[in-house]
CSV table of C-alpha atoms and ligand atoms in Angstrom, one decimal:
chain,number,residue,atom,x,y,z
X,169,MET,CA,-27.3,30.6,172.9
X,170,THR,CA,-24.7,31.3,170.3
X,171,GLY,CA,-23.2,34.5,168.4
X,172,LYS,CA,-24.7,32.6,165.2
X,173,LEU,CA,-28.3,32.9,166.0
X,174,PRO,CA,-30.3,35.7,164.5
X,175,PHE,CA,-30.8,38.7,167.3
X,176,GLU,CA,-33.6,38.4,169.2
X,177,ALA,CA,-34.5,40.2,172.2
X,178,LEU,CA,-35.1,39.0,175.3
X,179,SER,CA,-38.0,39.0,177.4
X,180,VAL,CA,-38.6,38.6,180.6
X,181,ASP,CA,-40.8,35.3,179.8
X,182,THR,CA,-38.2,34.3,177.4
X,183,LEU,CA,-34.6,34.7,179.2
X,184,ALA,CA,-34.6,31.4,181.2
X,185,ALA,CA,-35.4,29.0,178.4
X,186,ARG,CA,-32.7,31.0,176.0
X,187,LEU,CA,-29.7,31.7,178.6
X,188,GLY,CA,-31.0,28.6,180.8
X,189,ALA,CA,-27.8,26.3,179.3
X,190,ASN,CA,-25.5,29.5,179.4
X,191,GLN,CA,-22.5,28.3,181.6
X,192,ALA,CA,-21.2,31.4,182.5
X,193,LEU,CA,-24.4,32.7,184.0
X,194,CYS,CA,-25.1,28.9,185.4
X,195,SER,CA,-22.0,29.4,187.4
X,196,HIS,CA,-23.1,32.5,189.3
X,197,ILE,CA,-26.5,32.2,190.2
X,198,GLY,CA,-27.2,28.0,189.7
X,199,LYS,CA,-28.4,25.7,186.7
X,200,ASP,CA,-32.1,25.3,188.0
X,201,THR,CA,-33.6,27.7,186.1
X,202,SER,CA,-37.2,27.0,187.8
X,203,ARG,CA,-35.6,29.6,190.5
X,204,TRP,CA,-34.6,31.9,188.0
X,205,LYS,CA,-36.3,35.3,189.0
X,206,VAL,CA,-36.2,37.5,186.3
X,207,ARG,CA,-36.8,41.5,186.3
X,208,GLU,CA,-36.8,44.0,183.5
X,209,VAL,CA,-35.1,47.2,185.0
X,210,GLY,CA,-33.9,49.1,182.4
X,211,ASP,CA,-34.5,52.8,183.0
X,212,GLY,CA,-31.8,54.3,180.8
X,213,ASN,CA,-32.8,55.6,177.0
X,214,LEU,CA,-31.4,52.7,175.0
X,215,ASN,CA,-30.9,48.8,176.2
X,216,LEU,CA,-32.9,46.0,178.1
X,217,VAL,CA,-31.5,45.4,181.4
X,218,PHE,CA,-32.5,42.3,183.3
X,219,ILE,CA,-31.4,41.5,186.7
X,220,VAL,CA,-31.7,37.4,186.8
X,221,GLU,CA,-31.8,36.0,190.3
X,222,GLY,CA,-30.8,32.3,190.9
X,223,ALA,CA,-30.8,29.6,193.8
X,224,GLN,CA,-26.8,30.5,193.9
X,225,GLY,CA,-26.9,34.3,193.5
X,226,ALA,CA,-28.0,37.1,190.4
X,227,ALA,CA,-26.3,38.6,187.7
X,228,VAL,CA,-27.5,41.1,185.0
X,229,VAL,CA,-27.9,40.3,181.6
X,230,LYS,CA,-27.6,44.0,179.5
X,231,GLN,CA,-28.9,43.5,175.7
X,232,ALA,CA,-28.6,46.3,173.0
X,233,LEU,CA,-32.2,46.8,171.1
X,234,PRO,CA,-31.8,47.9,167.1
X,235,TYR,CA,-33.1,51.1,167.5
X,236,VAL,CA,-33.2,53.7,170.7
X,237,ARG,CA,-35.7,52.6,173.2
X,238,LEU,CA,-36.4,56.3,174.4
X,239,VAL,CA,-37.9,56.9,170.9
X,240,GLY,CA,-38.5,53.8,169.3
X,241,ASP,CA,-38.1,51.6,166.3
X,242,SER,CA,-38.2,55.0,163.9
X,243,TRP,CA,-34.6,55.7,165.3
X,244,PRO,CA,-32.5,52.8,164.6
X,245,LEU,CA,-29.1,52.3,166.5
X,246,PRO,CA,-27.0,49.4,165.5
X,247,LEU,CA,-26.7,46.7,167.9
X,248,LYS,CA,-22.5,46.6,167.6
X,249,ARG,CA,-22.6,49.0,170.5
X,250,SER,CA,-22.6,46.0,172.7
X,251,PHE,CA,-19.4,45.2,171.5
X,252,PHE,CA,-18.0,48.6,172.1
X,253,GLU,CA,-19.0,48.4,175.4
X,254,TYR,CA,-18.2,45.2,176.4
X,255,HIS,CA,-14.2,45.8,175.4
X,256,ALA,CA,-14.6,49.3,176.9
X,257,LEU,CA,-15.4,47.4,180.0
X,258,THR,CA,-12.5,45.4,179.9
X,259,ARG,CA,-9.9,47.9,179.1
X,260,GLN,CA,-11.3,49.8,182.0
X,261,GLN,CA,-11.1,47.1,184.4
X,262,ALA,CA,-7.8,46.7,183.7
X,263,ARG,CA,-7.0,50.6,184.0
X,264,ALA,CA,-9.0,51.0,186.6
X,265,PRO,CA,-9.3,47.6,188.6
X,266,GLY,CA,-12.0,47.1,190.3
X,267,SER,CA,-13.7,50.3,189.2
X,268,VAL,CA,-16.6,48.7,187.1
X,269,PRO,CA,-18.5,45.3,187.5
X,270,ASP,CA,-17.2,41.6,186.8
X,271,ILE,CA,-18.0,40.7,182.8
X,272,HIS,CA,-19.1,36.9,183.1
X,273,HIS,CA,-19.6,36.7,179.1
X,274,PHE,CA,-20.4,38.4,176.1
X,275,ASP,CA,-22.4,37.7,173.1
X,276,GLU,CA,-21.9,39.5,170.3
X,277,GLY,CA,-24.8,38.3,167.8
X,278,GLN,CA,-27.5,38.5,170.5
X,279,ALA,CA,-25.9,41.6,171.4
X,280,LEU,CA,-25.7,40.8,175.4
X,281,ILE,CA,-23.2,41.3,178.3
X,282,ILE,CA,-24.1,39.7,181.9
X,283,MET,CA,-22.1,40.9,184.1
X,284,GLU,CA,-22.0,41.3,187.9
X,285,TYR,CA,-25.1,42.4,190.3
X,286,LEU,CA,-24.2,45.2,191.6
X,287,SER,CA,-26.0,45.2,195.1
X,288,PRO,CA,-27.5,47.3,197.2
X,289,HIS,CA,-25.8,49.8,195.1
X,290,ILE,CA,-28.7,52.5,193.7
X,291,ILE,CA,-27.3,54.6,190.3
X,292,LEU,CA,-25.6,57.9,191.9
X,293,ARG,CA,-28.2,60.3,190.3
X,294,ARG,CA,-31.0,58.8,192.5
X,295,ALA,CA,-29.2,58.9,195.4
X,296,LEU,CA,-28.1,63.0,194.7
X,297,ILE,CA,-31.7,63.5,194.1
X,298,GLU,CA,-32.9,62.3,197.4
X,299,GLY,CA,-30.2,64.4,199.2
X,300,ARG,CA,-27.2,61.5,200.1
X,301,GLN,CA,-24.0,62.0,200.9
X,302,LEU,CA,-22.1,59.6,199.9
X,303,PRO,CA,-18.4,59.6,201.5
X,304,ASN,CA,-16.2,58.4,198.6
X,305,ILE,CA,-17.5,59.0,195.4
X,306,ALA,CA,-15.5,62.5,194.7
X,307,ARG,CA,-12.0,60.1,195.3
X,308,ASP,CA,-13.2,56.9,193.8
X,309,ILE,CA,-14.7,58.5,190.1
X,310,GLY,CA,-11.6,61.3,190.2
X,311,LEU,CA,-9.0,58.1,190.3
X,312,PHE,CA,-10.7,56.6,187.9
X,313,MET,CA,-11.1,59.1,185.4
X,314,ALA,CA,-7.0,60.2,186.4
X,315,ARG,CA,-6.4,56.4,185.7
X,316,THR,CA,-8.6,55.3,182.4
X,317,LEU,CA,-8.0,58.6,180.7
X,318,PHE,CA,-4.4,59.1,181.4
X,319,ARG,CA,-3.9,55.0,180.8
X,320,GLY,CA,-5.8,55.1,177.8
X,321,SER,CA,-3.9,57.6,175.5
X,322,ASP,CA,-0.2,58.5,173.9
X,323,LEU,CA,1.1,59.4,177.4
X,324,HIS,CA,1.3,56.0,178.3
X,325,MET,CA,0.4,52.7,175.6
X,326,ALA,CA,2.6,51.9,172.7
X,327,THR,CA,1.3,54.3,170.3
X,328,LYS,CA,1.2,50.9,168.2
X,329,ASP,CA,-1.4,49.4,170.7
X,330,ARG,CA,-3.1,53.1,171.1
X,331,LYS,CA,-3.3,52.9,167.3
X,332,ALA,CA,-4.7,49.9,167.1
X,333,ASP,CA,-7.8,50.4,169.8
X,334,LEU,CA,-8.3,53.9,168.2
X,335,ALA,CA,-8.9,52.0,165.1
X,336,LEU,CA,-11.6,49.2,166.8
X,337,PHE,CA,-13.6,51.9,168.6
X,338,ALA,CA,-13.3,54.7,165.4
X,339,ASP,CA,-16.5,52.8,164.4
X,340,ASN,CA,-18.8,53.3,167.4
X,341,VAL,CA,-19.9,56.1,164.9
X,342,GLU,CA,-23.6,56.1,165.3
X,343,LEU,CA,-23.1,56.7,169.0
X,344,CYS,CA,-20.5,59.9,168.3
X,345,ASP,CA,-23.0,60.9,166.8
X,346,ILE,CA,-25.3,61.3,169.0
X,347,THR,CA,-23.2,62.7,171.0
X,348,GLU,CA,-22.2,65.8,168.4
X,349,ASN,CA,-25.9,66.1,167.8
X,350,LEU,CA,-27.9,65.7,170.9
X,351,VAL,CA,-24.9,67.8,172.9
X,352,PHE,CA,-23.4,70.2,170.5
X,353,SER,CA,-25.7,71.1,168.3
X,354,ASP,CA,-29.5,70.2,168.9
X,355,PRO,CA,-29.8,72.6,172.5
X,356,TYR,CA,-29.4,75.7,170.6
X,357,PHE,CA,-31.3,75.2,167.5
X,358,ASP,CA,-35.1,74.4,167.7
X,359,ALA,CA,-34.2,70.6,166.6
X,360,LYS,CA,-37.2,68.4,165.8
X,361,MET,CA,-36.5,65.7,169.0
X,362,ASN,CA,-36.0,69.3,171.7
X,363,ARG,CA,-38.7,69.7,174.7
X,364,HIS,CA,-38.1,72.2,177.6
X,365,THR,CA,-40.0,73.5,180.4
X,366,SER,CA,-42.1,75.8,178.2
X,367,PRO,CA,-43.4,78.1,178.8
X,368,GLN,CA,-41.4,79.3,182.1
X,369,LEU,CA,-38.4,79.0,179.2
X,370,ASP,CA,-39.3,80.2,176.2
X,371,SER,CA,-37.8,83.8,176.6
X,372,ILE,CA,-34.0,82.3,178.2
X,373,VAL,CA,-34.5,79.4,175.4
X,374,ALA,CA,-34.6,82.1,172.8
X,375,GLU,CA,-31.7,83.9,174.3
X,376,LEU,CA,-29.9,81.2,174.3
X,377,ARG,CA,-30.8,80.3,170.8
X,378,ALA,CA,-29.3,83.9,169.8
X,379,ASP,CA,-26.5,83.8,172.2
X,380,ARG,CA,-23.9,84.0,168.9
X,381,ASP,CA,-21.0,83.7,171.3
X,382,LEU,CA,-22.1,80.4,173.3
X,383,LYS,CA,-23.1,79.0,169.4
X,384,VAL,CA,-19.7,79.6,168.2
X,385,GLU,CA,-17.9,78.6,171.6
X,386,ALA,CA,-20.7,74.8,171.4
X,387,GLN,CA,-18.5,74.4,168.3
X,388,ARG,CA,-15.4,74.7,168.8
X,389,LEU,CA,-15.9,72.3,171.6
X,390,LYS,CA,-17.9,69.6,168.8
X,391,HIS,CA,-14.6,70.4,166.8
X,392,ILE,CA,-12.7,69.4,169.9
X,393,PHE,CA,-14.8,66.4,170.4
X,394,ALA,CA,-14.5,65.1,166.9
X,395,ALA,CA,-11.2,65.9,166.2
X,396,ASN,CA,-9.1,65.2,169.3
X,397,ALA,CA,-9.0,61.5,169.6
X,398,GLU,CA,-6.8,61.7,172.9
X,399,THR,CA,-7.6,58.8,174.8
X,400,LEU,CA,-10.4,55.8,175.2
X,401,LEU,CA,-13.8,57.8,176.9
X,402,HIS,CA,-16.0,56.4,178.7
X,403,GLY,CA,-18.2,58.6,176.3
X,404,ASP,CA,-21.4,59.4,179.0
X,405,LEU,CA,-19.9,59.7,182.4
X,406,HIS,CA,-23.2,61.6,183.8
X,407,SER,CA,-24.2,60.4,187.2
X,408,GLY,CA,-26.9,58.1,185.9
X,409,SER,CA,-23.7,56.0,184.8
X,410,ILE,CA,-22.1,55.4,188.0
X,411,MET,CA,-23.7,53.4,190.8
X,412,VAL,CA,-23.0,53.0,194.5
X,413,THR,CA,-23.0,52.4,198.6
X,414,GLU,CA,-21.9,54.1,201.0
X,415,ALA,CA,-18.4,52.7,200.6
X,416,GLU,CA,-17.9,51.8,196.8
X,417,THR,CA,-18.7,53.6,193.2
X,418,ARG,CA,-18.9,51.4,189.8
X,419,MET,CA,-19.0,53.1,186.2
X,420,ILE,CA,-21.2,51.4,184.0
X,421,ASP,CA,-22.7,51.8,181.1
X,422,PRO,CA,-19.7,52.8,178.8
X,423,GLU,CA,-21.1,52.2,175.3
X,424,PHE,CA,-20.4,55.2,173.9
X,425,ALA,CA,-16.6,54.8,174.2
X,426,PHE,CA,-14.0,56.7,172.0
X,427,TYR,CA,-11.2,58.1,171.5
X,428,GLY,CA,-12.1,61.7,172.2
X,429,PRO,CA,-10.4,64.6,174.8
X,430,ILE,CA,-9.7,64.3,177.9
X,431,ALA,CA,-12.0,66.5,179.0
X,432,PHE,CA,-15.1,65.4,178.0
X,433,ASP,CA,-15.7,62.6,180.5
X,434,VAL,CA,-14.6,65.4,183.3
X,435,GLY,CA,-16.7,68.0,181.9
X,436,MET,CA,-19.5,65.8,181.7
X,437,LEU,CA,-19.0,64.3,185.1
X,438,LEU,CA,-18.8,67.6,187.1
X,439,ALA,CA,-21.3,69.1,185.3
X,440,ASN,CA,-23.7,66.9,186.5
X,441,PHE,CA,-22.9,67.7,189.8
X,442,TRP,CA,-23.5,71.1,189.2
X,443,MET,CA,-27.3,69.9,187.7
X,444,ALA,CA,-27.2,67.8,191.7
X,445,PHE,CA,-26.7,71.1,193.1
X,446,PHE,CA,-29.3,73.7,191.3
X,447,SER,CA,-31.8,71.0,191.2
X,448,GLN,CA,-31.8,70.8,195.5
X,449,ARG,CA,-34.1,73.7,195.6
X,450,GLY,CA,-36.8,71.5,193.5
X,451,HIS,CA,-36.2,68.5,196.5
X,452,GLU,CA,-36.8,70.9,199.3
X,453,GLN,CA,-40.0,70.2,200.4
X,454,ASN,CA,-38.6,67.4,202.9
X,455,GLY,CA,-36.4,69.2,204.8
X,456,LYS,CA,-33.6,71.8,203.9
X,457,ARG,CA,-30.8,70.8,201.1
X,458,ASP,CA,-28.3,73.5,202.4
X,459,ALA,CA,-25.6,71.3,203.2
X,460,MET,CA,-26.5,68.8,200.5
X,461,ARG,CA,-25.7,71.4,198.6
X,462,ALA,CA,-22.6,72.6,200.5
X,463,TYR,CA,-21.4,68.8,199.7
X,464,LEU,CA,-22.1,68.6,195.8
X,465,LEU,CA,-19.9,71.6,195.5
X,466,ASP,CA,-17.3,69.9,197.6
X,467,VAL,CA,-17.9,67.1,196.1
X,468,THR,CA,-16.9,68.9,192.4
X,469,VAL,CA,-13.9,70.4,194.2
X,470,GLU,CA,-12.8,67.3,195.6
X,471,THR,CA,-12.7,64.9,192.2
X,472,TRP,CA,-11.4,67.9,190.3
X,473,SER,CA,-8.1,68.0,193.2
X,474,VAL,CA,-8.1,64.0,192.8
X,475,PHE,CA,-8.2,63.8,189.2
X,476,ARG,CA,-5.6,66.6,188.8
X,477,SER,CA,-3.4,64.7,191.7
X,478,GLU,CA,-3.5,61.4,190.3
X,479,PHE,CA,-3.0,62.5,186.8
X,480,SER,CA,-0.1,64.0,188.2
X,481,HIS,CA,1.2,61.2,189.8
X,482,LEU,CA,0.7,58.8,186.8
X,483,TRP,CA,2.9,61.9,184.2
X,484,ARG,CA,5.7,61.7,186.9
X,485,THR,CA,5.9,57.2,187.4
X,486,GLU,CA,4.0,56.1,184.3
X,487,ARG,CA,4.5,58.3,181.2
X,488,THR,CA,6.2,55.4,179.2
X,489,GLY,CA,4.2,56.5,175.7
X,490,MET,CA,5.3,58.8,172.8
X,491,LEU,CA,4.1,62.0,174.7
X,492,TYR,CA,6.6,63.8,176.3
X,493,GLN,CA,8.8,60.9,176.8
X,494,LYS,CA,11.5,61.4,179.3
X,495,SER,CA,14.4,61.1,177.4
X,496,LEU,CA,13.8,64.7,176.3
X,497,PHE,CA,13.3,65.9,179.7
X,498,GLU,CA,13.8,63.7,183.6
X,499,ASP,CA,16.6,61.5,181.2
X,500,GLN,CA,18.3,65.0,180.7
X,501,GLY,CA,18.1,66.0,184.0
X,502,ASP,CA,15.3,68.8,183.4
X,503,ARG,CA,12.4,67.7,185.7
X,504,LEU,CA,10.8,71.1,185.5
X,505,GLY,CA,10.6,70.6,181.9
X,506,ALA,CA,8.2,67.7,182.4
X,507,GLU,CA,6.8,69.4,185.1
X,508,GLN,CA,5.8,72.8,182.6
X,509,ALA,CA,4.5,70.3,180.2
X,510,LEU,CA,2.0,68.4,182.6
X,511,ASP,CA,1.4,71.9,184.2
X,512,HIS,CA,0.4,72.9,180.4
X,513,MET,CA,-1.4,69.9,179.6
X,514,LEU,CA,-3.6,70.1,183.1
X,515,HIS,CA,-4.4,74.0,181.6
X,516,GLN,CA,-6.1,72.9,178.8
X,517,ILE,CA,-8.1,70.1,180.2
X,518,TRP,CA,-9.3,72.3,182.4
X,519,THR,CA,-10.6,74.9,180.4
X,520,ASP,CA,-11.7,72.3,177.6
X,521,MET,CA,-13.5,70.4,180.6
X,522,LEU,CA,-15.5,74.0,181.5
X,523,GLY,CA,-16.5,74.1,178.0
X,524,PHE,CA,-17.9,70.6,178.0
X,525,ALA,CA,-19.8,70.7,181.3
X,526,GLY,CA,-21.2,73.9,180.1
X,527,VAL,CA,-22.8,72.2,177.4
X,528,GLU,CA,-23.8,69.1,179.0
X,529,VAL,CA,-25.9,71.1,181.6
X,530,HIS,CA,-28.2,73.2,178.5
X,531,ARG,CA,-28.8,69.5,176.6
X,532,ARG,CA,-30.4,68.1,179.2
X,533,ILE,CA,-32.2,71.0,180.0
X,534,LEU,CA,-33.0,72.0,176.5
X,535,GLY,CA,-32.3,68.9,174.7
X,536,LEU,CA,-34.2,65.4,173.7
X,537,ALA,CA,-32.4,63.4,176.6
X,538,HIS,CA,-33.4,65.3,180.3
X,539,ASN,CA,-32.3,63.9,183.5
X,540,ALA,CA,-34.7,62.9,186.3
X,541,ASP,CA,-32.6,65.6,188.8
X,542,PHE,CA,-34.9,68.0,187.0
X,543,GLU,CA,-37.6,66.1,185.6
X,544,THR,CA,-39.0,64.9,189.1
X,545,ILE,CA,-39.4,68.3,190.3
X,546,ALA,CA,-43.3,68.0,189.7
X,547,ASP,CA,-44.2,71.7,189.5
X,548,ALA,CA,-43.4,73.5,186.7
X,549,ASP,CA,-42.3,76.7,187.9
X,550,LEU,CA,-40.0,75.6,190.2
X,551,ARG,CA,-38.0,72.9,188.1
X,552,ALA,CA,-38.2,75.9,185.3
X,553,THR,CA,-36.7,78.5,188.5
X,554,CYS,CA,-33.7,75.8,189.1
X,555,GLU,CA,-33.5,74.9,185.3
X,556,ALA,CA,-32.6,78.5,184.6
X,557,LYS,CA,-30.0,78.7,186.8
X,558,ALA,CA,-28.3,76.1,185.4
X,559,LEU,CA,-28.4,77.2,182.2
X,560,LYS,CA,-27.1,80.8,183.3
X,561,PHE,CA,-24.6,78.9,184.9
X,562,GLY,CA,-23.7,76.6,181.9
X,563,ARG,CA,-23.4,79.8,179.7
X,564,HIS,CA,-20.6,81.2,181.9
X,565,ILE,CA,-18.5,78.3,181.7
X,566,ALA,CA,-18.7,78.0,178.3
X,567,VAL,CA,-18.2,81.1,177.2
X,568,ASN,CA,-15.8,82.4,179.9
X,569,ARG,CA,-13.9,79.2,180.1
X,570,ARG,CA,-10.5,80.7,178.8
X,571,GLN,CA,-11.2,83.5,182.2
X,572,ILE,CA,-11.5,80.8,185.3
X,573,HIS,CA,-8.7,80.0,186.8
X,574,SER,CA,-10.0,77.6,189.5
X,575,ILE,CA,-12.9,75.6,190.7
X,576,ASP,CA,-13.7,77.6,193.9
X,577,GLU,CA,-14.0,80.4,192.2
X,578,VAL,CA,-16.6,77.8,190.0
X,579,SER,CA,-18.0,77.5,193.3
X,580,LYS,CA,-18.8,80.9,194.2
X,581,LEU,CA,-20.4,81.3,190.9
X,582,ALA,CA,-22.4,78.1,191.0
X,583,ALA,CA,-23.6,79.5,194.7
X,584,LEU,CA,-24.1,83.1,193.6
X,585,ILE,CA,-26.4,82.1,190.8
X,586,GLU,CA,-28.3,80.1,193.3
X,587,ARG,CA,-29.1,82.3,195.8
X,588,GLU,CA,-30.3,85.0,193.0
X,589,ASN,CA,-33.8,85.6,193.2
X,590,ARG,CA,-35.5,86.5,189.8
X,591,ILE,CA,-34.8,83.9,186.8
G,694,SR1,C1,-30.8,59.2,172.3
G,694,SR1,S1,-29.7,58.5,173.5
G,694,SR1,C2,-29.6,60.1,174.8
G,694,SR1,C3,-28.8,60.6,175.5
G,694,SR1,O1,-28.9,58.7,176.4
G,694,SR1,C4,-27.3,58.0,176.6
G,694,SR1,O2,-27.4,58.1,178.2
G,694,SR1,C5,-26.9,59.4,176.2
G,694,SR1,O3,-26.3,60.3,177.6
G,694,SR1,C6,-27.6,60.2,175.3
G,694,SR1,O4,-26.9,61.3,175.1
G,695,MG,MG1,-26.2,54.9,179.7
């Protein structure tokens, strides 16, 4: 297959014939296509994902479709998202080595990426639903976020390179548009594709949509998201974009990558841990989940703490970009000035992170793209109880984000809301 052929979606039946001559794939799995076994395993909202096993190994073939898979061809979506995913993966690999799958091949015309098959990894969201406590995720994800977000910004990069990258990723318009609508606006009015657990949540949903403070805050956050081109974001860093084993953590799927605020990735990620926390009650039938709840709050505390300390370390050791130059601080013996600027920056990230987390929680319960943490709770009353608590929590951290000063305070709030009986 070459990039010059017209785009054609792969299928389980055509993949071996179409990719049988692909050197990169053959070198990883073996060239005898009669021994290839192909499975389509995509369970995300947008793309095809195949696992191809051959005599010598396995690989993943991910292909974009010209529409949103979740909705169908009534919602066209450009294939170029595969280009942004490929370029984001190469940058993440350079900035946080070992944190993403190895890339074997990229074909822009066919919008496909051939990459390392991660095994026995599973999707983090699934592990958390099953009640598994993974010991390394907070450290691994905290480091990934600090390294990619710091090293992709004007704190570290030569500004010429950053501006070139900014221009490259600025074309990821349609995927930004999805986030701008689905995260920041649609949950707060009766948008066409929204859905929620009904009738159980109807009155709460009506209250939230009439909540002026919340709507204003969501739009302030949307403004920050759209206007603060601070660093190269993963752009969709939720627990469905992370693969894990007991020992290893890898980030996948950065097709929403673009230059945006550092706090966005951090907020989206922590929101998904908080949603996992509030959903545990719905998964309790096979044993109590008290320890799992405590674990999840510990994970949020540790993730934030690792992020903070690695970001601070990079600030002190790799601040080579045009922002907060050492010539203004350390070189004049003013180390405290640099620390003051760092505190200021971390405070801003903290405050905005809480806001982004709050709206991410809301959109997963009120919008189009729900998450399995809640969706797999079959009893609608029980699901609504979990969701209502998460909605209340999300509203509190979004609207009061400037008055919340520590992650322990957020853990206490989550635990308090979880213990409340009434929704
Ligand atoms: C129409 S796409 C819906 C959601 O799926 C992706 O994973 C992103 O989270 C997006 O918002
Ligand atoms: Mg995805």
